[in-house]
Short mmCIF file of C-alpha atoms in Angstrom, two decimals:
data_model
loop_
_atom_site.label_atom_id
_atom_site.label_comp_id
_atom_site.label_asym_id
_atom_site.label_seq_id
_atom_site.Cartn_x
_atom_site.Cartn_y
_atom_site.Cartn_z
CA MET A 25 150.10 -21.05 34.30
CA THR A 26 153.58 -20.01 35.58
CA THR A 27 155.17 -22.37 33.25
CA LEU A 28 153.16 -21.00 30.33
CA GLN A 29 154.07 -17.40 31.28
CA ASN A 30 157.85 -18.42 31.53
CA THR A 31 157.68 -19.97 28.00
CA ALA A 32 155.85 -17.01 26.62
CA GLY A 33 158.27 -14.52 28.14
CA ALA A 34 161.44 -16.40 27.00
CA ALA A 35 163.70 -14.85 24.26
CA PRO A 36 163.42 -16.49 20.79
CA ALA A 37 166.19 -19.06 20.01
CA ALA A 38 168.99 -17.70 17.87
CA PRO A 39 168.80 -19.01 14.31
CA SER A 40 171.30 -21.76 13.69
CA ARG A 41 174.08 -20.85 11.29
CA SER A 42 175.85 -23.19 8.80
CA LEU A 43 179.45 -24.13 9.14
CA TRP A 44 180.18 -21.93 6.09
CA ALA A 45 178.48 -18.86 7.70
CA LEU A 46 180.41 -19.52 10.99
CA GLY A 47 183.67 -19.87 9.02
CA TRP A 48 183.12 -16.55 7.39
CA GLN A 49 182.62 -14.90 10.63
CA ARG A 50 185.84 -16.42 12.05
CA LEU A 51 187.84 -15.40 8.86
CA LYS A 52 186.73 -11.84 9.02
CA ARG A 53 188.06 -11.57 12.55
CA ASN A 54 191.44 -12.78 11.25
CA LYS A 55 193.09 -9.81 9.76
CA VAL A 56 195.93 -11.68 8.25
CA GLY A 57 193.74 -14.30 6.72
CA LEU A 58 191.35 -11.67 5.40
CA ALA A 59 194.25 -9.57 3.86
CA SER A 60 195.60 -12.80 2.33
CA LEU A 61 192.20 -13.50 0.76
CA TRP A 62 192.13 -10.15 -0.82
CA VAL A 63 195.71 -10.65 -2.30
CA VAL A 64 194.63 -14.03 -3.61
CA LEU A 65 191.55 -12.40 -5.28
CA VAL A 66 193.72 -9.93 -6.89
CA TYR A 67 196.02 -12.63 -8.32
CA LEU A 68 192.88 -14.53 -9.53
CA VAL A 69 191.67 -11.40 -11.37
CA ILE A 70 195.16 -11.09 -12.90
CA GLY A 71 195.00 -14.81 -13.83
CA ILE A 72 191.56 -14.34 -15.64
CA GLY A 73 192.72 -11.20 -17.27
CA GLY A 74 195.78 -12.90 -18.48
CA GLY A 75 193.78 -15.77 -19.78
CA LEU A 76 191.58 -13.46 -21.84
CA ASN A 77 194.62 -11.44 -22.99
CA LEU A 78 193.34 -8.45 -21.16
CA VAL A 79 196.52 -8.46 -18.91
CA GLY A 80 200.01 -9.06 -20.29
CA GLY A 81 198.57 -9.75 -23.85
CA HIS A 82 201.58 -7.85 -25.40
CA TRP A 83 204.28 -9.59 -23.41
CA ALA A 84 205.93 -10.92 -26.65
CA ASP A 85 206.31 -7.44 -28.10
CA GLU A 86 209.88 -6.27 -28.60
CA VAL A 87 209.43 -2.71 -27.45
CA GLY A 88 212.78 -2.01 -25.99
CA VAL A 89 216.45 -2.36 -26.70
CA PRO A 90 218.01 -5.63 -25.36
CA TYR A 91 218.29 -5.71 -21.55
CA ALA A 92 216.71 -2.17 -21.32
CA PRO A 93 217.28 -0.99 -17.75
CA PRO A 94 214.39 0.09 -15.49
CA ASN A 95 213.39 3.78 -15.37
CA TRP A 96 214.31 3.92 -11.77
CA VAL A 97 217.82 2.55 -11.97
CA GLN A 98 220.54 5.18 -12.19
CA GLU A 99 223.21 4.34 -14.70
CA SER A 100 226.70 3.94 -12.97
CA PRO A 101 229.93 4.90 -14.76
CA ASP A 102 231.06 1.29 -14.91
CA ASP A 103 228.12 0.47 -17.13
CA VAL A 104 228.99 3.22 -19.70
CA LEU A 105 231.17 1.81 -22.64
CA PRO A 106 234.46 3.75 -23.13
CA PRO A 107 234.56 6.07 -25.98
CA GLU A 108 235.71 4.95 -29.28
CA PRO A 109 239.38 5.73 -30.27
CA ALA A 110 239.80 8.86 -32.25
CA ALA A 111 240.72 8.81 -35.88
CA LYS A 112 244.30 10.07 -35.28
CA GLN A 113 244.83 7.13 -32.92
CA LEU A 114 243.45 4.74 -35.38
CA ALA A 115 245.64 6.15 -38.10
CA ALA A 116 248.80 5.71 -35.85
CA ALA A 117 247.93 2.22 -34.99
CA PRO A 118 250.02 -0.40 -36.62
CA VAL A 119 248.56 -2.05 -39.68
CA ILE A 120 248.63 -5.85 -39.57
CA ALA A 121 249.10 -7.19 -43.16
CA LEU A 122 246.71 -10.01 -44.05
CA SER A 123 246.87 -12.24 -46.96
CA ARG A 124 244.50 -11.05 -49.67
CA ALA A 125 241.50 -13.45 -50.09
CA GLU A 126 238.37 -12.91 -52.09
CA ASP A 127 235.38 -12.04 -50.00
CA PRO A 128 232.78 -14.78 -50.78
CA ILE A 129 229.85 -12.34 -50.28
CA GLY A 130 231.67 -9.09 -51.25
CA LYS A 131 229.65 -8.81 -54.52
CA GLU A 132 226.28 -9.35 -52.92
CA LEU A 133 227.05 -6.89 -50.06
CA ALA A 134 228.08 -4.30 -52.63
CA ALA A 135 224.85 -4.78 -54.61
CA ALA A 136 222.79 -4.55 -51.42
CA GLU A 137 224.42 -1.33 -50.38
CA LYS A 138 223.13 0.36 -53.47
CA HIS A 139 219.47 -0.13 -52.18
CA VAL A 140 220.13 1.21 -48.73
CA GLY A 141 217.70 3.88 -47.95
CA GLU A 142 215.27 3.03 -50.71
CA TYR A 143 212.68 1.47 -48.14
CA VAL A 144 211.50 3.34 -45.09
CA ASP A 145 211.58 1.42 -41.82
CA HIS A 146 208.10 1.77 -40.28
CA SER A 147 208.80 -0.23 -37.18
CA PRO A 148 208.51 1.93 -34.00
CA ALA A 149 211.67 3.11 -32.19
CA ARG A 150 212.79 0.87 -29.37
CA LEU A 151 212.89 2.48 -25.88
CA GLU A 152 216.20 2.77 -24.17
CA ARG A 153 214.55 2.30 -20.78
CA LEU A 154 211.33 0.47 -19.62
CA PRO A 155 209.29 0.77 -16.40
CA PHE A 156 210.86 -2.36 -15.05
CA GLY A 157 213.43 -3.19 -17.57
CA GLY A 158 213.50 -5.61 -20.47
CA ASP A 159 214.96 -9.07 -21.36
CA LEU A 160 217.20 -10.15 -24.03
CA GLN A 161 214.68 -9.56 -26.84
CA GLY A 162 213.64 -6.19 -25.41
CA ARG A 163 210.23 -7.49 -24.14
CA ASP A 164 208.78 -5.59 -21.11
CA VAL A 165 209.46 -7.46 -17.87
CA ILE A 166 206.12 -6.22 -16.31
CA GLN A 167 204.11 -7.69 -19.17
CA LYS A 168 205.97 -10.86 -18.99
CA THR A 169 205.47 -11.08 -15.18
CA LEU A 170 201.63 -10.53 -15.52
CA LYS A 171 201.40 -13.07 -18.24
CA GLY A 172 203.63 -15.56 -16.41
CA THR A 173 201.66 -15.12 -13.24
CA SER A 174 198.43 -15.82 -15.20
CA THR A 175 199.83 -19.04 -16.78
CA SER A 176 201.46 -20.38 -13.50
CA LEU A 177 198.09 -19.60 -11.51
CA PHE A 178 196.07 -21.19 -14.55
CA VAL A 179 198.24 -24.29 -14.25
CA GLY A 180 198.10 -24.38 -10.38
CA VAL A 181 194.31 -24.03 -10.18
CA PHE A 182 193.22 -26.29 -12.87
CA GLY A 183 195.91 -28.90 -11.88
CA ALA A 184 194.43 -28.70 -8.29
CA VAL A 185 190.86 -29.00 -9.58
CA PHE A 186 191.45 -32.20 -11.60
CA SER A 187 193.81 -33.61 -8.87
CA LEU A 188 190.97 -33.11 -6.36
CA LEU A 189 188.40 -34.74 -8.55
CA ILE A 190 190.56 -37.95 -9.07
CA GLY A 191 191.46 -38.20 -5.47
CA CYS A 192 187.98 -37.45 -4.19
CA ALA A 193 186.43 -40.08 -6.47
CA LEU A 194 188.84 -42.73 -5.66
CA GLY A 195 188.82 -41.97 -1.89
CA ALA A 196 184.94 -42.03 -1.85
CA VAL A 197 184.78 -45.47 -3.56
CA SER A 198 187.53 -46.86 -1.28
CA GLY A 199 186.15 -45.64 1.97
CA TYR A 200 182.46 -46.14 1.31
CA PHE A 201 182.58 -49.65 -0.22
CA GLY A 202 185.70 -51.16 1.36
CA GLY A 203 186.46 -54.82 0.81
CA LYS A 204 188.24 -55.65 -2.41
CA ALA A 205 187.73 -52.19 -3.92
CA ASP A 206 189.43 -50.64 -0.86
CA ASP A 207 192.30 -53.21 -1.10
CA PHE A 208 192.84 -52.68 -4.74
CA LEU A 209 192.75 -48.82 -4.50
CA ASN A 210 195.16 -49.00 -1.46
CA TRP A 211 197.60 -51.12 -3.60
CA PHE A 212 197.25 -48.63 -6.30
CA TYR A 213 197.84 -45.72 -3.96
CA SER A 214 200.89 -47.51 -2.65
CA ILE A 215 202.57 -47.63 -6.01
CA PHE A 216 202.39 -43.74 -6.44
CA THR A 217 203.49 -43.09 -3.00
CA SER A 218 206.48 -45.39 -3.22
CA VAL A 219 208.10 -43.03 -5.63
CA PRO A 220 209.15 -39.55 -4.56
CA ASP A 221 206.73 -36.90 -5.73
CA MET A 222 209.26 -34.76 -7.82
CA LEU A 223 210.81 -37.75 -9.40
CA LEU A 224 207.45 -39.14 -10.47
CA LEU A 225 206.51 -35.77 -11.85
CA LEU A 226 209.66 -35.42 -13.88
CA SER A 227 209.22 -38.91 -15.33
CA PHE A 228 205.60 -38.32 -16.49
CA ALA A 229 206.73 -34.89 -17.77
CA ALA A 230 209.64 -36.21 -19.65
CA VAL A 231 207.47 -38.78 -21.48
CA SER A 232 204.56 -36.41 -22.04
CA GLY A 233 206.38 -33.30 -23.55
CA ARG A 234 205.84 -29.64 -22.97
CA GLY A 235 202.77 -27.45 -23.02
CA ILE A 236 200.12 -26.12 -20.49
CA THR A 237 197.68 -28.89 -21.18
CA THR A 238 200.19 -31.54 -20.83
CA ILE A 239 201.71 -30.07 -17.51
CA ILE A 240 198.19 -29.80 -16.01
CA SER A 241 197.40 -33.47 -16.88
CA VAL A 242 200.70 -34.72 -15.61
CA MET A 243 200.22 -32.65 -12.22
CA ALA A 244 196.76 -34.06 -11.89
CA LEU A 245 197.75 -37.61 -12.41
CA THR A 246 200.68 -37.49 -9.84
CA SER A 247 199.28 -35.29 -7.02
CA TRP A 248 195.91 -37.04 -6.09
CA THR A 249 197.32 -39.25 -3.40
CA GLY A 250 197.09 -36.66 -0.47
CA THR A 251 193.26 -36.06 -1.33
CA TYR A 252 192.70 -39.72 -1.67
CA ARG A 253 194.06 -40.51 1.69
CA LEU A 254 192.07 -37.67 3.31
CA VAL A 255 188.76 -38.49 1.60
CA ARG A 256 189.14 -42.21 2.20
CA ALA A 257 189.48 -41.56 5.97
CA GLU A 258 186.53 -39.27 6.21
CA TYR A 259 184.21 -41.77 4.31
CA LEU A 260 185.23 -44.60 6.60
CA LYS A 261 184.26 -42.39 9.67
CA LEU A 262 181.00 -40.91 8.22
CA LYS A 263 179.38 -43.86 6.28
CA GLY A 264 177.91 -45.19 9.61
CA ARG A 265 176.44 -41.79 10.78
CA GLU A 266 172.70 -41.55 11.51
CA TYR A 267 171.91 -39.36 8.45
CA VAL A 268 173.51 -41.89 6.10
CA GLN A 269 171.44 -44.74 7.68
CA ALA A 270 168.38 -42.57 7.40
CA ALA A 271 169.18 -41.95 3.59
CA ASP A 272 169.52 -45.77 3.30
CA ALA A 273 166.27 -46.37 5.06
CA ILE A 274 164.34 -44.21 2.51
CA GLY A 275 165.89 -46.07 -0.45
CA ALA A 276 168.77 -43.77 -1.42
CA GLY A 277 171.30 -45.32 -3.74
CA SER A 278 175.01 -45.56 -3.05
CA GLY A 279 175.91 -42.78 -5.43
CA ARG A 280 173.37 -40.46 -3.71
CA LYS A 281 174.59 -41.30 -0.22
CA MET A 282 178.27 -40.95 -1.28
CA PHE A 283 178.09 -37.51 -3.11
CA ILE A 284 174.79 -35.92 -1.83
CA HIS A 285 174.83 -36.74 1.85
CA ILE A 286 178.53 -37.44 2.78
CA LEU A 287 180.48 -35.23 0.45
CA PRO A 288 179.03 -31.88 1.54
CA ASN A 289 179.99 -32.76 5.07
CA ILE A 290 183.65 -32.79 4.15
CA SER A 291 183.57 -29.83 1.77
CA HIS A 292 185.45 -27.75 4.12
CA LEU A 293 188.36 -30.09 4.17
CA LEU A 294 188.37 -30.15 0.40
CA LEU A 295 188.49 -26.41 0.14
CA VAL A 296 191.71 -26.45 2.41
CA GLN A 297 193.15 -29.33 0.42
CA PHE A 298 192.47 -27.34 -2.76
CA SER A 299 194.29 -24.35 -1.58
CA LEU A 300 197.29 -26.60 -0.47
CA LEU A 301 197.42 -28.26 -3.88
CA THR A 302 197.29 -24.91 -5.62
CA VAL A 303 200.43 -23.67 -3.88
CA ALA A 304 202.23 -26.84 -4.39
CA LEU A 305 201.49 -27.18 -8.15
CA ILE A 306 202.60 -23.51 -8.72
CA LYS A 307 205.91 -24.45 -7.20
CA TYR A 308 206.06 -27.64 -9.20
CA GLU A 309 205.25 -25.70 -12.45
CA ALA A 310 208.18 -23.34 -11.67
CA ILE A 311 210.67 -26.14 -11.11
CA LEU A 312 209.51 -28.07 -14.30
CA SER A 313 209.85 -24.95 -16.37
CA PHE A 314 213.18 -24.22 -14.97
CA LEU A 315 214.26 -27.67 -15.97
CA GLY A 316 212.93 -27.44 -19.47
CA PHE A 317 209.86 -29.72 -18.87
CA GLY A 318 207.31 -27.02 -18.37
CA VAL A 319 205.31 -24.58 -20.65
CA GLY A 320 206.20 -24.45 -24.37
CA VAL A 321 208.64 -22.14 -25.88
CA ARG A 322 206.08 -19.75 -27.15
CA GLU A 323 204.55 -19.47 -23.83
CA VAL A 324 205.67 -17.71 -20.60
CA SER A 325 205.32 -18.60 -16.98
CA LEU A 326 207.08 -17.64 -13.84
CA GLY A 327 209.14 -20.86 -14.18
CA SER A 328 210.33 -20.08 -17.74
CA MET A 329 211.18 -16.59 -16.46
CA LEU A 330 213.36 -18.06 -13.81
CA ALA A 331 214.99 -20.22 -16.32
CA GLU A 332 216.31 -17.22 -18.01
CA ALA A 333 217.56 -15.54 -14.90
CA PRO A 334 220.98 -17.26 -14.37
CA SER A 335 222.46 -16.13 -17.67
CA GLU A 336 221.09 -12.52 -17.07
CA LEU A 337 222.54 -12.51 -13.56
CA ILE A 338 225.95 -13.37 -14.81
CA GLN A 339 225.88 -10.36 -17.03
CA GLY A 340 224.52 -8.10 -14.32
CA TYR A 341 220.91 -7.84 -15.54
CA TRP A 342 218.94 -8.62 -12.30
CA TRP A 343 215.56 -7.05 -12.83
CA GLN A 344 213.71 -9.83 -14.33
CA MET A 345 214.86 -12.07 -11.43
CA LEU A 346 213.63 -9.43 -9.02
CA ALA A 347 210.22 -9.17 -10.69
CA VAL A 348 209.61 -12.90 -10.67
CA THR A 349 210.73 -13.23 -7.12
CA ILE A 350 208.32 -10.64 -5.88
CA ALA A 351 205.38 -12.01 -7.89
CA MET A 352 205.88 -15.63 -6.83
CA SER A 353 206.91 -14.88 -3.17
CA VAL A 354 203.70 -12.80 -2.61
CA LEU A 355 201.54 -15.24 -4.25
CA VAL A 356 202.69 -18.24 -2.47
CA THR A 357 202.81 -16.47 0.90
CA ALA A 358 199.29 -15.18 0.55
CA PHE A 359 197.97 -18.69 -0.40
CA SER A 360 199.80 -20.24 2.55
CA LEU A 361 198.49 -17.60 4.98
CA LEU A 362 195.03 -18.11 3.57
CA VAL A 363 195.23 -21.91 3.90
CA ASP A 364 196.09 -21.53 7.68
CA ALA A 365 193.22 -19.09 8.11
CA LEU A 366 190.81 -21.31 6.33
CA ARG A 367 191.88 -24.31 8.34
CA ASP A 368 191.18 -22.41 11.61
CA ALA A 369 187.96 -20.79 10.29
CA LEU A 370 186.40 -24.08 8.94
CA ASP A 371 187.22 -26.30 11.87
CA PRO A 372 183.84 -27.68 13.19
CA ARG A 373 185.39 -28.12 16.64
CA ALA A 374 186.05 -24.32 16.97
CA VAL A 375 183.69 -22.51 19.23
CA ALA A 376 182.09 -19.35 17.55
CA LYS A 377 182.54 -16.50 19.86
#
């Protein structure tokens, strides 16, 4: 009777929570990780808006004069051109006699001058200043930065997705089946890892050409090795667990055991790997575009904007470089901090407090 009373009076057991629920609780307690998550979400909204031309859709419009300065930059006396010489000074200047030669296009110019003013120019007047300045063609730097961020994020995310799919499929086959399949895939993996990542990426990009689709394919084909190594190790460890043996006892096939029973148990690792790949591929896209192997000439990305920066900095036009630096540094830093927070939050060995 006493045992029954103690059992009846005991508090009900707390409901068990999944790894994702526990991870979300840990992530919410990490203020830096949660702030990084919101920053990444804002960038993802910008990326989606840029892909739909809702953000930065008018980046190619020439709305300002060449190298229009930002509104918040004060014009210094050194930037002002000296006044033109007066008419008297021009008249007093010595005249250098040149040999008379017939102007090859003089008649055409004289005929064209007769029609000057007959046609009204309906193009809008170009602005002398823009909110964050303009580039050589007078395009708004803010519009270019938003569109470039969208392009770089698009390349990084989809390159990471396809790279993850390739590495996960090959790693699952190698780790689960072993034997000759494992030997062949390890040999294939060793070929890719024997060449430095950047050199391999440049080699594929030089052969494939430029363009967003091309660069995504190149990145996916050259960055799957880390995912393969991680997934193979996890499948070697998990294929002998009790739940896999139970699935085998009820007649589950190899594909079902690989991707229905084992794969969900390493999904938290794949999420962290996806974040790492996204950061790395955004950097690689910037490097490739800077070297001329990235996006096409009619497209813009953070890397292509960086490629324009050296010639602008020499002339003293620094605002495009500043905009790209801010956009890329905030994006990469937020992703890196989020990866660290996700790694801590989704660690199954962590004890929920």
